[in-house]
XYZ file of N, CA and C in Angstrom:
813
model
N 14.897 11.926 -43.254
C 14.342 11.023 -42.272
C 14.695 9.543 -41.833
N 14.207 9.230 -40.857
C 14.482 7.936 -40.446
C 13.191 6.821 -41.244
N 13.129 5.723 -41.599
C 12.341 5.156 -41.610
C 10.955 4.978 -41.157
N 11.094 4.518 -39.761
C 10.464 4.660 -38.875
C 10.443 5.754 -37.486
N 9.051 5.717 -37.047
C 8.525 6.488 -36.239
C 9.404 6.683 -34.489
N 9.585 7.730 -33.936
C 10.202 7.271 -32.749
C 8.965 7.148 -31.630
N 8.959 5.712 -31.149
C 7.434 5.307 -30.690
C 7.086 6.231 -29.187
N 8.210 7.176 -28.443
C 7.811 7.627 -27.075
C 7.940 9.103 -27.304
N 7.741 9.760 -29.292
C 7.039 10.573 -29.638
C 5.791 10.465 -29.191
N 4.832 12.093 -28.775
C 3.412 12.150 -28.442
C 2.461 11.189 -29.293
N 2.707 12.322 -30.546
C 2.383 11.317 -31.978
C 2.261 10.135 -32.421
N 3.430 9.147 -32.429
C 3.449 7.934 -32.570
C 2.792 7.104 -31.546
N 3.088 7.690 -30.440
C 2.635 6.661 -29.328
C 1.242 6.882 -29.120
N 0.434 7.492 -29.198
C -1.067 7.442 -29.348
C -1.533 6.521 -30.819
N -0.808 7.090 -31.505
C -1.432 6.483 -33.148
C -1.015 5.104 -33.116
N 0.389 4.851 -32.537
C 0.164 2.982 -32.616
C 0.008 2.408 -31.455
N -0.086 2.725 -30.046
C -1.354 2.351 -29.016
C -2.398 2.817 -28.806
N -2.709 3.887 -29.328
C -4.526 4.289 -28.752
C -5.202 4.627 -30.293
N -5.124 3.980 -31.734
C -5.940 4.112 -31.905
C -6.647 3.004 -32.569
N -8.102 3.345 -33.174
C -9.000 1.612 -33.925
C -8.176 0.586 -34.961
N -7.374 1.557 -35.127
C -6.686 1.090 -36.751
C -5.709 0.327 -36.350
N -4.978 0.323 -35.008
C -3.819 -0.142 -34.763
C -4.244 -1.291 -33.386
N -5.313 -1.396 -32.933
C -5.910 -2.138 -31.643
C -5.340 -3.130 -31.437
N -5.024 -3.958 -32.586
C -4.356 -5.366 -32.277
C -2.829 -5.144 -31.583
N -2.099 -4.295 -32.149
C -0.970 -3.989 -31.488
C -0.681 -3.992 -29.698
N -1.891 -2.651 -29.512
C -2.110 -2.138 -28.317
C -2.434 -3.766 -27.220
N -3.360 -4.489 -27.865
C -3.695 -5.868 -27.439
C -2.539 -6.896 -27.313
N -1.555 -7.044 -28.010
C -0.323 -7.739 -28.129
C 0.595 -7.030 -27.010
N 0.669 -5.529 -27.008
C 1.750 -4.797 -26.024
C 1.304 -5.582 -24.408
N -0.241 -5.420 -24.446
C -0.782 -6.001 -22.778
C -0.627 -6.834 -22.493
N -0.785 -7.595 -23.107
C -0.704 -9.033 -23.040
C 0.987 -9.898 -22.610
N 2.070 -9.049 -23.029
C 3.322 -9.026 -23.123
C 3.540 -8.230 -21.231
N 2.707 -7.563 -21.413
C 2.867 -6.760 -19.961
C 2.530 -6.920 -18.611
N 0.829 -7.549 -18.849
C 0.317 -8.173 -17.708
C 0.230 -9.354 -17.640
N 1.587 -10.355 -16.991
C 1.298 -11.217 -16.509
C 0.418 -12.159 -15.234
N 0.050 -13.424 -15.771
C -0.488 -14.162 -15.262
C -2.115 -13.913 -15.116
N -2.882 -13.387 -15.900
C -3.836 -13.315 -16.398
C -4.783 -13.470 -17.250
N -5.598 -14.069 -17.480
C -6.414 -14.013 -18.985
C -6.257 -13.634 -19.820
N -5.655 -13.896 -21.072
C -5.649 -13.229 -22.212
C -6.299 -12.333 -22.599
N -5.565 -11.261 -23.214
C -7.065 -9.992 -23.144
C -7.550 -10.292 -24.904
N -8.246 -10.448 -25.459
C -8.866 -10.846 -26.473
C -8.980 -9.595 -27.424
N -9.458 -8.714 -26.542
C -10.520 -7.539 -27.053
C -10.572 -5.998 -26.448
N -10.612 -5.062 -27.147
C -10.412 -3.970 -26.147
C -11.298 -2.283 -26.879
N -11.723 -1.606 -26.364
C -12.516 -0.954 -26.263
C -12.548 0.312 -25.710
N -11.953 1.534 -26.543
C -11.562 2.438 -26.522
C -12.138 3.603 -25.692
N -12.014 3.780 -24.177
C -13.065 5.075 -23.298
C -12.520 6.356 -23.754
N -13.538 7.450 -23.483
C -12.941 8.524 -23.438
C -11.873 8.731 -22.573
N -11.229 9.901 -23.107
C -9.775 10.123 -22.213
C -9.568 10.799 -21.163
N -10.855 11.987 -21.250
C -11.000 12.769 -20.202
C -11.985 12.370 -19.357
N -11.184 12.741 -17.551
C -11.663 12.176 -16.852
C -11.919 13.505 -15.809
N -13.218 14.244 -15.852
C -13.614 15.263 -15.143
C -13.005 14.730 -13.736
N -13.438 16.089 -13.028
C -12.992 16.033 -11.182
C -14.229 15.577 -10.783
N -13.889 14.711 -9.281
C -14.938 14.867 -8.503
C -15.365 16.108 -7.779
N -14.755 17.053 -7.193
C -15.285 18.125 -7.114
C -14.974 19.301 -7.820
N -16.044 20.382 -7.400
C -15.849 21.919 -8.508
C -13.987 22.327 -8.548
N -12.984 21.935 -8.097
C -11.883 22.657 -7.751
C -10.774 21.479 -7.879
N -11.424 20.401 -8.106
C -10.574 19.203 -8.642
C -9.810 19.095 -9.623
N -8.919 18.251 -9.856
C -7.883 18.485 -10.952
C -8.518 17.667 -12.004
N -8.490 18.157 -13.450
C -8.786 17.620 -14.557
C -7.664 16.655 -15.053
N -7.798 14.779 -15.514
C -7.355 13.930 -15.879
C -7.610 13.450 -17.213
N -6.378 14.123 -18.212
C -6.786 13.512 -19.464
C -5.245 12.056 -19.820
N -6.034 10.951 -19.792
C -5.537 10.062 -20.120
C -4.401 9.326 -21.955
N -3.623 9.323 -21.505
C -3.079 9.014 -22.949
C -3.742 8.031 -23.537
N -4.556 6.849 -23.126
C -4.890 5.575 -23.792
C -5.989 5.195 -22.327
N -6.938 5.096 -22.551
C -7.569 4.409 -21.669
C -8.864 3.586 -22.168
N -8.602 2.264 -21.631
C -9.735 1.258 -22.352
C -9.967 0.515 -21.601
N -11.221 -0.546 -21.692
C -11.625 -1.602 -21.552
C -11.465 -2.787 -22.028
N -10.963 -3.374 -21.182
C -11.096 -5.087 -22.433
C -12.241 -6.041 -22.490
N -12.224 -7.268 -23.150
C -12.900 -7.719 -23.572
C -14.187 -8.344 -21.845
N -13.163 -8.525 -20.823
C -13.755 -8.986 -19.645
C -14.132 -8.057 -18.369
N -14.190 -6.649 -19.190
C -14.521 -5.560 -18.034
C -12.980 -5.191 -17.526
N -12.126 -5.388 -17.450
C -10.658 -4.890 -16.789
C -11.035 -3.380 -17.283
N -10.455 -2.530 -16.358
C -10.283 -0.485 -17.284
C -8.230 -0.762 -16.938
N -7.940 -0.133 -17.983
C -6.646 -0.018 -18.177
C -6.315 1.192 -18.567
N -5.628 1.931 -18.229
C -4.872 3.251 -18.373
C -3.183 3.010 -18.774
N -3.117 3.503 -20.151
C -1.473 3.642 -20.539
C -1.194 5.357 -20.319
N 0.432 5.281 -20.016
C 0.544 6.590 -19.591
C 1.544 6.593 -20.196
N 2.522 7.565 -20.976
C 3.909 7.748 -21.316
C 4.406 9.316 -20.748
N 5.656 9.048 -19.940
C 6.175 10.322 -19.299
C 7.388 10.411 -19.841
N 7.662 11.203 -20.968
C 9.512 11.347 -20.896
C 10.332 12.153 -19.991
N 9.188 13.039 -19.447
C 9.786 13.940 -18.275
C 10.108 13.848 -17.546
N 11.226 13.928 -16.790
C 10.978 13.848 -15.306
C 9.585 14.765 -14.300
N 9.755 13.405 -13.842
C 8.359 14.637 -12.760
C 8.590 13.946 -11.199
N 9.040 14.599 -10.195
C 8.927 14.081 -8.872
C 8.203 13.468 -7.858
N 6.521 13.940 -8.807
C 5.889 13.481 -7.922
C 5.330 12.386 -8.565
N 5.740 11.455 -10.101
C 5.064 10.495 -10.717
C 4.158 9.506 -9.941
N 4.787 9.101 -8.526
C 4.342 7.725 -8.237
C 2.610 8.109 -7.452
N 2.855 9.819 -7.242
C 1.284 10.431 -6.510
C 0.338 10.260 -7.646
N 0.882 10.688 -8.786
C 0.471 11.048 -10.185
C -0.135 9.516 -10.728
N 0.409 8.744 -11.056
C 0.568 7.410 -11.163
C -1.115 6.960 -10.105
N -0.906 6.998 -8.870
C -1.909 6.219 -7.997
C -3.241 7.142 -8.642
N -3.532 8.419 -8.206
C -4.479 9.289 -8.689
C -4.621 8.703 -10.049
N -4.010 8.927 -10.939
C -4.810 8.016 -12.522
C -5.767 7.112 -12.474
N -5.231 6.076 -11.113
C -5.070 4.415 -11.490
C -6.127 4.420 -10.467
N -6.300 5.147 -9.415
C -7.590 5.181 -8.490
C -8.576 5.707 -9.284
N -8.188 7.189 -9.659
C -9.469 7.502 -10.157
C -10.956 6.777 -11.108
N -10.339 5.834 -11.823
C -10.809 4.703 -12.542
C -11.489 3.700 -11.861
N -11.147 3.021 -10.159
C -11.492 2.775 -9.432
C -13.236 3.432 -8.742
N -13.216 4.943 -8.687
C -13.306 5.634 -8.212
C -14.895 5.898 -9.267
N -14.564 5.586 -10.607
C -15.664 6.070 -11.862
C -16.695 4.949 -11.611
N -16.377 3.843 -11.091
C -16.962 2.946 -11.605
C -18.341 3.138 -10.629
N -17.991 3.559 -9.399
C -18.838 4.281 -7.803
C -20.640 4.200 -9.016
N -21.697 3.128 -8.259
C -22.549 3.265 -8.735
C -24.176 3.252 -7.547
N -24.793 4.153 -7.347
C -25.874 3.816 -6.568
C -26.090 2.261 -6.619
N -26.209 1.294 -5.303
C -26.924 0.059 -5.329
C -25.727 -0.662 -5.850
N -24.935 -0.537 -6.172
C -23.482 -1.579 -7.010
C -22.966 -2.692 -5.307
N -23.219 -2.357 -4.097
C -22.797 -2.995 -3.273
C -21.004 -2.517 -3.270
N -20.240 -1.776 -4.001
C -18.882 -1.850 -3.933
C -18.171 -2.505 -4.572
N -19.209 -3.293 -5.535
C -18.285 -4.176 -6.296
C -17.579 -3.318 -7.464
N -16.018 -3.489 -8.108
C -15.615 -2.945 -8.852
C -15.220 -3.867 -9.798
N -14.428 -3.949 -11.078
C -13.722 -4.513 -12.075
C -12.313 -3.925 -11.605
N -11.492 -4.721 -11.805
C -10.007 -4.516 -11.893
C -9.628 -3.586 -12.824
N -9.085 -2.434 -12.014
C -8.106 -1.522 -13.064
C -6.208 -1.922 -12.786
N -5.722 -1.295 -13.747
C -4.598 -1.301 -14.221
C -3.790 -0.123 -14.483
N -2.910 -0.099 -14.219
C -2.256 1.647 -14.496
C -0.733 1.067 -15.180
N -1.084 1.653 -16.426
C 0.557 0.873 -17.292
C 1.391 2.027 -17.174
N 2.383 2.557 -16.698
C 3.335 3.628 -17.188
C 4.399 3.768 -17.513
N 4.938 3.622 -18.840
C 6.469 4.276 -19.192
C 7.013 5.064 -18.990
N 7.787 5.489 -18.479
C 8.912 6.435 -18.321
C 10.306 6.532 -18.480
N 10.380 8.006 -19.174
C 12.096 8.013 -19.306
C 12.852 8.603 -18.372
N 12.681 7.985 -16.985
C 13.752 8.878 -16.044
C 13.273 7.660 -15.327
N 14.098 7.682 -13.954
C 14.337 6.500 -12.452
C 13.594 7.586 -11.510
N 12.388 6.411 -10.781
C 11.570 7.167 -9.980
C 12.683 7.820 -8.773
N 11.762 8.534 -8.131
C 12.717 9.341 -7.028
C 12.786 8.223 -5.799
N 13.332 7.876 -4.719
C 13.554 6.658 -3.502
C 13.078 5.749 -3.811
N 13.092 5.326 -5.851
C 13.363 3.538 -5.686
C 14.390 3.343 -6.592
N 14.422 1.909 -6.293
C 15.722 1.415 -7.181
C 15.232 0.804 -8.220
N 16.466 1.610 -9.195
C 16.056 1.839 -10.413
C 15.964 0.385 -10.958
N 14.497 -0.153 -11.599
C 14.347 -1.550 -12.632
C 13.181 -1.228 -14.007
N 13.866 -2.219 -14.426
C 13.333 -1.987 -16.373
C 11.382 -2.174 -15.600
N 11.376 -3.380 -14.985
C 10.096 -3.236 -14.807
C 9.620 -3.675 -13.448
N 8.548 -2.633 -12.781
C 8.133 -2.686 -11.551
C 6.865 -2.582 -11.282
N 5.871 -4.133 -10.575
C 4.600 -4.410 -10.706
C 4.254 -4.007 -8.646
N 3.221 -2.986 -9.094
C 2.413 -2.485 -7.581
C 1.507 -3.136 -7.383
N 1.383 -3.650 -5.693
C -0.224 -4.380 -5.641
C -0.399 -3.782 -4.303
N -1.431 -3.967 -3.775
C -2.218 -3.857 -2.354
C -1.968 -4.779 -1.848
N -0.952 -4.887 -1.207
C -0.365 -6.545 -0.332
C -0.801 -6.006 1.412
N -0.789 -7.235 2.076
C -0.284 -7.302 3.322
C 0.792 -7.495 3.792
N 1.025 -6.532 4.546
C 2.309 -5.844 4.933
C 3.261 -7.318 6.056
N 2.509 -7.309 6.789
C 3.145 -8.736 7.959
C 3.117 -9.683 7.426
N 2.259 -10.310 6.488
C 1.997 -11.669 5.676
C 2.297 -11.961 3.949
N 2.517 -11.052 3.585
C 3.527 -10.488 2.425
C 2.170 -11.730 1.165
N 0.923 -10.758 1.467
C 0.170 -11.952 0.766
C -0.732 -10.405 0.271
N -1.512 -10.910 -1.029
C -2.479 -9.863 -2.265
C -3.322 -9.377 -1.267
N -3.492 -8.200 -1.048
C -4.767 -7.914 -0.323
C -5.962 -8.028 -1.447
N -5.255 -7.246 -2.383
C -6.224 -7.161 -3.556
C -5.868 -7.101 -4.477
N -6.798 -7.789 -5.649
C -6.308 -7.645 -7.207
C -6.897 -6.885 -7.792
N -7.719 -5.565 -7.366
C -8.665 -4.255 -7.965
C -7.583 -3.311 -8.389
N -6.433 -3.165 -7.867
C -5.531 -2.263 -8.589
C -4.485 -2.567 -8.253
N -3.698 -2.329 -9.487
C -2.611 -2.840 -10.132
C -1.969 -1.689 -10.513
N -0.607 -1.347 -10.387
C 0.252 -0.374 -11.072
C 1.368 -1.030 -11.453
N 2.164 -0.968 -13.050
C 2.801 -1.496 -13.621
C 3.539 0.123 -14.136
N 5.029 -0.014 -13.520
C 6.105 1.009 -13.902
C 7.041 0.309 -14.807
N 7.168 0.905 -16.718
C 8.289 0.075 -17.278
C 9.303 1.686 -17.227
N 10.509 1.358 -16.802
C 11.608 2.609 -17.019
C 12.721 2.267 -18.436
N 12.057 3.289 -19.367
C 12.809 3.045 -20.662
C 14.598 3.638 -20.461
N 14.950 4.265 -19.106
C 15.870 4.472 -18.939
C 16.890 3.074 -18.527
N 16.332 2.377 -18.357
C 16.920 0.874 -17.828
C 16.872 -0.147 -19.037
N 16.374 0.457 -19.762
C 16.520 -0.680 -21.367
C 18.140 -0.286 -21.390
N 18.798 -1.134 -21.707
C 19.845 -0.754 -22.144
C 20.661 -1.759 -23.102
N 19.468 -2.497 -23.751
C 19.993 -3.538 -24.812
C 20.671 -2.997 -25.874
N 21.554 -3.534 -26.497
C 22.161 -3.553 -27.735
C 21.262 -3.462 -29.377
N 20.380 -4.587 -28.824
C 19.729 -5.518 -30.294
C 18.831 -6.502 -30.100
N 17.465 -5.775 -30.424
C 16.600 -7.037 -30.147
C 16.775 -8.748 -29.756
N 18.047 -8.937 -30.340
C 18.334 -10.214 -30.040
C 18.588 -10.401 -28.698
N 19.295 -9.401 -28.041
C 19.929 -9.304 -26.394
C 18.708 -9.847 -25.468
N 17.790 -9.106 -26.149
C 16.188 -8.935 -24.970
C 16.366 -10.567 -24.358
N 15.467 -10.936 -23.469
C 15.050 -12.311 -22.905
C 13.720 -12.651 -22.883
N 13.204 -11.586 -22.640
C 11.307 -11.569 -22.808
C 10.495 -10.934 -23.547
N 9.408 -10.655 -23.971
C 8.923 -10.075 -24.240
C 8.633 -8.742 -24.237
N 9.047 -8.356 -22.610
C 8.901 -6.602 -21.894
C 9.826 -6.188 -22.450
N 11.130 -7.190 -22.241
C 12.560 -6.078 -22.936
C 12.162 -5.881 -24.180
N 11.797 -6.745 -25.168
C 11.816 -6.922 -26.782
C 10.600 -6.017 -26.490
N 9.481 -5.422 -26.362
C 8.556 -4.118 -26.568
C 9.073 -3.113 -26.066
N 9.773 -2.931 -24.858
C 10.696 -1.599 -24.840
C 11.831 -1.676 -25.463
N 12.688 -2.817 -25.816
C 13.625 -1.640 -26.917
C 12.906 -1.376 -27.944
N 11.879 -2.044 -28.715
C 11.491 -1.208 -29.890
C 11.002 -0.053 -29.456
N 10.552 0.074 -28.658
C 10.071 1.915 -27.950
C 10.740 2.440 -27.893
N 12.172 2.327 -26.834
C 12.958 3.247 -26.977
C 13.990 3.673 -28.430
N 14.117 2.260 -29.304
C 15.259 2.364 -30.323
C 14.461 2.098 -31.801
N 13.349 1.608 -32.199
C 12.674 1.467 -32.888
C 13.393 2.550 -34.387
N 13.072 4.089 -34.137
C 13.401 5.281 -34.720
C 14.616 4.659 -35.694
N 16.274 4.160 -35.794
C 17.340 3.597 -35.541
C 17.108 2.737 -36.348
N 16.132 1.680 -36.860
C 16.342 0.558 -37.046
C 16.080 1.046 -38.898
N 16.600 -0.098 -39.292
C 16.760 0.328 -40.729
C 15.399 -0.507 -41.814
N 14.808 -1.790 -41.090
C 14.426 -2.204 -41.379
C 13.733 -3.613 -39.970
N 12.652 -4.359 -40.280
C 12.061 -5.251 -39.141
C 13.067 -6.402 -39.202
N 13.168 -6.554 -38.294
C 13.900 -7.862 -37.872
C 13.813 -9.341 -38.153
N 14.616 -10.133 -38.881
C 13.494 -11.352 -39.069
C 13.458 -12.507 -37.806
N 12.786 -13.469 -37.900
C 12.193 -14.153 -36.872
C 11.765 -13.281 -35.407
N 11.088 -12.438 -36.082
C 10.164 -11.559 -34.836
C 8.385 -11.425 -35.922
N 8.061 -12.235 -36.067
C 6.657 -11.801 -36.589
C 5.347 -11.505 -36.064
N 5.772 -11.254 -34.816
C 5.214 -11.108 -33.519
C 5.064 -9.500 -33.520
N 5.829 -8.843 -34.152
C 6.287 -7.241 -34.246
C 5.709 -6.826 -36.031
N 5.461 -7.641 -36.891
C 5.367 -7.134 -37.959
C 4.084 -6.144 -38.060
N 3.338 -6.571 -37.348
C 2.134 -4.979 -37.526
C 2.709 -3.602 -37.168
N 3.533 -3.701 -35.980
C 3.911 -2.702 -35.532
C 5.543 -1.710 -36.138
N 6.060 -2.617 -36.764
C 6.836 -2.253 -37.869
C 5.861 -1.264 -39.341
N 5.174 -2.209 -39.386
C 4.144 -1.792 -40.674
C 3.064 -0.286 -40.076
N 2.531 -0.269 -39.185
C 2.033 1.098 -38.364
C 3.655 2.496 -38.437
N 3.926 1.672 -37.644
C 5.495 3.017 -37.779
C 6.526 3.075 -38.511
N 6.366 2.921 -40.309
C 6.724 2.797 -41.101
C 6.535 4.327 -41.691
N 7.064 5.270 -42.315
C 6.940 6.331 -42.473
C 6.158 6.816 -43.832
N 7.191 5.474 -44.657
C 6.732 5.636 -46.324
C 5.644 5.782 -46.591
N 4.685 5.215 -45.608
C 3.384 4.550 -45.499
C 2.051 5.561 -45.470
N 2.789 6.600 -45.176
C 1.998 7.390 -43.988
C 1.593 8.633 -44.685
N 0.491 9.194 -45.253
C 0.115 10.269 -45.415
C 0.736 11.218 -45.372
N 0.842 12.838 -45.902
C 2.324 13.988 -45.998
C 1.899 14.400 -44.587
N 0.443 14.493 -44.554
C -0.191 15.319 -43.120
C -0.245 14.830 -41.809
N 0.191 13.423 -41.913
C 0.395 12.504 -40.689
C 1.909 12.530 -40.619
N 2.482 12.808 -41.556
C 4.283 12.654 -41.747
C 4.079 14.378 -41.047
N 3.789 15.298 -41.307
C 3.981 16.301 -40.600
C 3.701 16.703 -39.492
N 2.952 16.111 -39.162
C 2.494 15.900 -37.388
C 3.312 15.295 -36.560
N 3.664 14.098 -36.950
C 4.649 13.204 -36.679
C 6.167 14.067 -36.142
N 6.204 14.937 -37.362
C 7.337 15.858 -37.412
C 7.802 16.764 -35.999
N 6.292 17.466 -36.344
C 6.366 18.269 -35.150
C 6.289 17.446 -33.937
N 5.677 16.632 -33.661
C 5.625 15.745 -32.348
C 7.209 15.595 -32.053
N 8.050 14.999 -32.945
C 9.427 14.529 -32.764
C 10.155 15.958 -32.670
N 10.119 16.530 -33.040
C 11.077 17.673 -32.389
C 10.715 18.424 -31.314
N 9.193 18.666 -31.110
C 8.922 18.723 -29.473
C 9.373 17.797 -28.104
N 9.305 16.735 -28.523
C 10.470 15.294 -27.832
C 11.757 15.517 -27.883
N 12.342 16.121 -29.063
C 13.955 16.274 -29.210
C 14.199 17.860 -28.015
N 13.177 18.879 -28.100
C 13.444 19.853 -27.377
C 12.827 19.676 -25.786
N 12.269 18.608 -25.508
C 12.232 18.353 -23.886
C 13.633 17.606 -23.438
N 13.953 16.730 -24.576
C 15.061 15.704 -24.267
C 16.414 16.628 -23.556
N 16.542 17.563 -24.671
C 17.707 18.309 -24.412
C 17.812 19.447 -23.690
N 16.398 19.667 -23.116
C 16.060 20.821 -22.077
C 16.301 19.663 -20.408
N 16.102 18.518 -20.609
C 15.940 17.557 -19.592
C 17.606 17.658 -19.688
N 18.946 17.333 -20.648
C 20.103 17.326 -20.509
C 20.978 18.207 -19.967
N 20.039 19.845 -20.478
C 20.636 20.782 -19.646
C 20.561 20.851 -18.145
N 19.259 20.608 -17.958
C 18.783 20.531 -16.555
C 19.846 19.655 -15.400
N 19.757 18.359 -15.808
C 20.957 17.328 -15.488
C 22.508 18.023 -15.518
N 22.608 18.548 -16.368
C 23.922 19.385 -16.507
C 24.624 20.377 -15.585
N 23.164 21.405 -15.280
C 23.279 22.522 -14.275
C 22.954 21.778 -12.967
N 22.707 20.644 -12.906
C 22.731 20.356 -11.235
C 23.972 19.529 -11.293
N 24.415 18.806 -11.548
C 25.890 18.891 -11.998
C 26.771 19.383 -12.008
N 26.654 20.447 -11.983
C 27.440 21.854 -12.317
C 27.780 22.331 -10.694
N 25.948 22.581 -10.278
C 25.892 23.038 -8.793
C 26.101 22.555 -7.902
N 26.602 20.966 -8.058
C 26.830 19.854 -7.192
C 28.109 20.252 -7.070
N 28.837 20.401 -7.993
C 30.456 19.981 -7.888
C 30.819 21.635 -7.186
N 30.073 22.733 -7.380
C 30.747 24.131 -7.170
C 30.568 23.807 -5.492
N 29.322 23.437 -4.763
C 29.036 23.182 -3.545
C 29.974 22.138 -3.487
N 30.568 21.437 -3.346
C 31.605 20.810 -3.330
C 32.793 21.596 -3.062
N 32.972 22.265 -4.460
C 34.422 22.815 -3.918
C 34.597 24.265 -2.877
N 33.314 24.684 -2.392
C 32.900 25.634 -1.281
C 32.954 25.126 -0.365
N 32.335 23.797 -0.163
C 32.642 23.440 1.124
C 34.030 22.983 1.202
N 34.769 22.632 0.837
C 36.090 22.268 0.714
C 36.991 23.351 0.976
N 36.719 24.875 0.735
C 37.293 26.016 1.002
C 37.250 26.195 1.897
N 35.736 25.555 2.579
C 35.404 26.553 3.761
C 36.197 25.839 5.246
N 36.291 24.276 4.987
C 36.762 23.445 5.954
C 38.386 24.006 6.216
N 39.117 24.247 5.166
C 40.240 24.558 4.862
C 40.235 25.801 5.901
N 39.589 26.886 5.419
C 39.574 28.057 6.168
C 38.956 28.078 7.267
N 38.613 27.300 8.017
C 38.185 26.698 8.934
C 39.701 26.680 9.800
N 40.474 25.700 9.319
C 41.395 24.949 9.637
C 42.520 26.051 9.877
N 42.558 27.137 9.068
C 43.276 28.443 8.966
C 43.177 28.852 10.116
N 41.886 29.319 10.511
C 41.788 29.942 11.666
C 41.884 29.463 12.844
N 41.976 27.977 13.200
C 42.391 27.321 14.153
C 43.606 27.286 14.223
N 44.646 27.176 13.369
C 46.063 27.961 13.476
C 46.224 29.445 14.049
N 45.514 29.575 14.148
C 45.578 31.530 13.871
C 45.971 32.224 13.284
N 46.185 32.220 11.838
C 45.972 33.125 10.580
C 44.694 33.980 10.598
N 45.219 35.368 10.586
C 44.587 36.318 10.705
C 43.479 36.611 9.522
N 42.438 36.459 9.717
C 41.338 36.630 9.108
C 41.767 37.467 7.622
N 42.473 38.370 7.377
C 43.073 38.662 6.111
C 43.787 37.858 5.325
N 44.854 37.430 5.970
C 45.029 36.632 5.202
C 44.422 35.197 4.497
N 43.565 34.533 5.317
C 42.537 33.747 4.951
C 42.086 33.973 3.793
N 40.954 35.246 4.037
C 40.561 35.866 2.921
C 41.206 35.725 1.423
N 42.529 36.340 1.636
C 43.333 36.476 0.706
C 43.612 34.396 -0.071
N 44.060 34.047 0.605
C 44.162 32.344 0.358
C 42.737 31.943 -0.187
N 41.835 32.287 0.122
C 41.201 30.930 -0.240
C 39.907 31.766 -0.789
N 39.860 32.850 -1.103
C 38.442 33.775 -1.768
C 37.882 33.809 -0.949
N 37.370 33.860 0.170
C 36.022 33.780 0.813
C 35.848 35.057 1.543
């Protein structure tokens, strides 16, 4: 077994970033990801289940939901498997935290909400980017309309650095470790910021029952990754077959225009 947990597994991600014992790790991560804001000093973990506003509505369960010391709401989600409507899901999850703040007599005043989404895939209809920040903007004037809702998408598929030393900023460092820590034999020198992270992810210091829980989660992640790879291969094969068939049909049309009999065309092209 490897020395460190794979931080993209469900068990490891929630233990490292969503537990009271490792709260300081989450705070360091948030301060690296959320720029140009007052530094987060402390967080309070909140109930991760959000009940629907209507009887037939969908129940939401966040990976991590917390409040900062100054009242900002933050949800952190890990989504490994491809989801075609992930942008809608991210918007709904984050907007839900705005609506939950609505109380009688509060004049619609709400605290800022941050949605931080780590993904193992590229989003549909978006240029691939390691870090994408989305805010409510005035389209004509290119000005920030409101600072009350901010979405941050972190695409782990775009993390292609081969070592921690190649990373250019804290966000790249964090994403490199989340994606690659399992394959590291020891914590790197000259990076004391991540000492706590390596200690918390060290399997040799964990109780047997925790190692078993992690192993089960790790196998589930591997199954998901193999399923995604198989789906990708099938899509590529279908695309090649469609291309081959399209070429045959075009050649058959040309043969038809040249006056070849149908039975000859069928024999030549297998159509």
